[in-house]
Amino acid sequence: MAPGALDTAIREEQRARILKSGGRVLKFTNNGGKLYFRYYFPHPETLTWNKLVSGLRVLFSIASTDLYIKYTDIDGSRITVNDNNGLQIMFDETKTSDVIRIEVVTEDSMEP
């Protein structure tokens, strides 16, 4: 078996199991895509903004107090999310997507 093939097979099996149960795959990037994390989330409706932000701070070692996320909706528009309402709207608008690509933005990574 090729190097990494087992990891890929395990990841695909996990992805299929999560999607079958109605979950989503969240792909987070930060710092222009240099840092990347994939998270298999079985019950997106239970995710709150505070839980998400706490997890992202740990994953990406973020100390900044200003943190928000961006995703692309079905019309191709970049949508900014910074609270529970926006998070639920994101999940509602992306119901047909198995994978949600999310950019994590902090005051340190914002362009002037």
mmCIF file of C-alpha atoms in Angstrom, residues 46-88:
data_model
loop_
_atom_site.group_PDB
_atom_site.id
_atom_site.type_symbol
_atom_site.label_atom_id
_atom_site.label_comp_id
_atom_site.label_asym_id
_atom_site.label_seq_id
_atom_site.Cartn_x
_atom_site.Cartn_y
_atom_site.Cartn_z
ATOM 1 C CA THR A 46 -25.446 21.785 17.998
ATOM 2 C CA LEU A 47 -22.435 23.975 17.242
ATOM 3 C CA THR A 48 -22.510 27.416 18.870
ATOM 4 C CA TRP A 49 -20.430 30.428 17.953
ATOM 5 C CA ASN A 50 -18.599 30.376 21.299
ATOM 6 C CA LYS A 51 -17.687 26.674 20.937
ATOM 7 C CA LEU A 52 -16.475 27.228 17.395
ATOM 8 C CA VAL A 53 -14.380 30.270 18.276
ATOM 9 C CA SER A 54 -12.843 28.488 21.278
ATOM 10 C CA GLY A 55 -11.883 25.530 19.105
ATOM 11 C CA LEU A 56 -10.482 27.712 16.331
ATOM 12 C CA ARG A 57 -8.364 29.654 18.822
ATOM 13 C CA VAL A 58 -6.783 26.381 19.954
ATOM 14 C CA LEU A 59 -6.394 24.882 16.456
ATOM 15 C CA PHE A 60 -4.768 27.948 14.962
ATOM 16 C CA SER A 61 -3.114 29.353 18.121
ATOM 17 C CA ILE A 62 -5.096 32.582 17.828
ATOM 18 C CA ALA A 63 -4.731 35.192 20.550
ATOM 19 C CA SER A 64 -6.576 37.950 18.705
ATOM 20 C CA THR A 65 -9.873 39.043 20.229
ATOM 21 C CA ASP A 66 -11.382 39.814 16.814
ATOM 22 C CA LEU A 67 -12.133 36.576 15.010
ATOM 23 C CA TYR A 68 -14.696 35.777 12.360
ATOM 24 C CA ILE A 69 -15.160 33.283 9.546
ATOM 25 C CA LYS A 70 -16.015 33.551 5.869
ATOM 26 C CA TYR A 71 -17.631 31.025 3.577
ATOM 27 C CA THR A 72 -18.946 31.107 0.012
ATOM 28 C CA ASP A 73 -22.716 30.731 -0.390
ATOM 29 C CA ILE A 74 -24.489 28.998 -3.270
ATOM 30 C CA ASP A 75 -24.502 32.251 -5.282
ATOM 31 C CA GLY A 76 -20.721 32.563 -4.983
ATOM 32 C CA SER A 77 -20.839 35.473 -2.522
ATOM 33 C CA ARG A 78 -18.326 35.574 0.326
ATOM 34 C CA ILE A 79 -20.334 35.719 3.569
ATOM 35 C CA THR A 80 -18.906 36.847 6.900
ATOM 36 C CA VAL A 81 -20.069 35.107 10.082
ATOM 37 C CA ASN A 82 -19.444 36.441 13.575
ATOM 38 C CA ASP A 83 -22.291 35.150 15.776
ATOM 39 C CA ASN A 84 -24.742 32.278 16.387
ATOM 40 C CA ASN A 85 -27.320 33.607 13.905
ATOM 41 C CA GLY A 86 -24.758 33.794 11.121
ATOM 42 C CA LEU A 87 -23.532 30.302 11.958
ATOM 43 C CA GLN A 88 -27.028 28.828 11.717
#
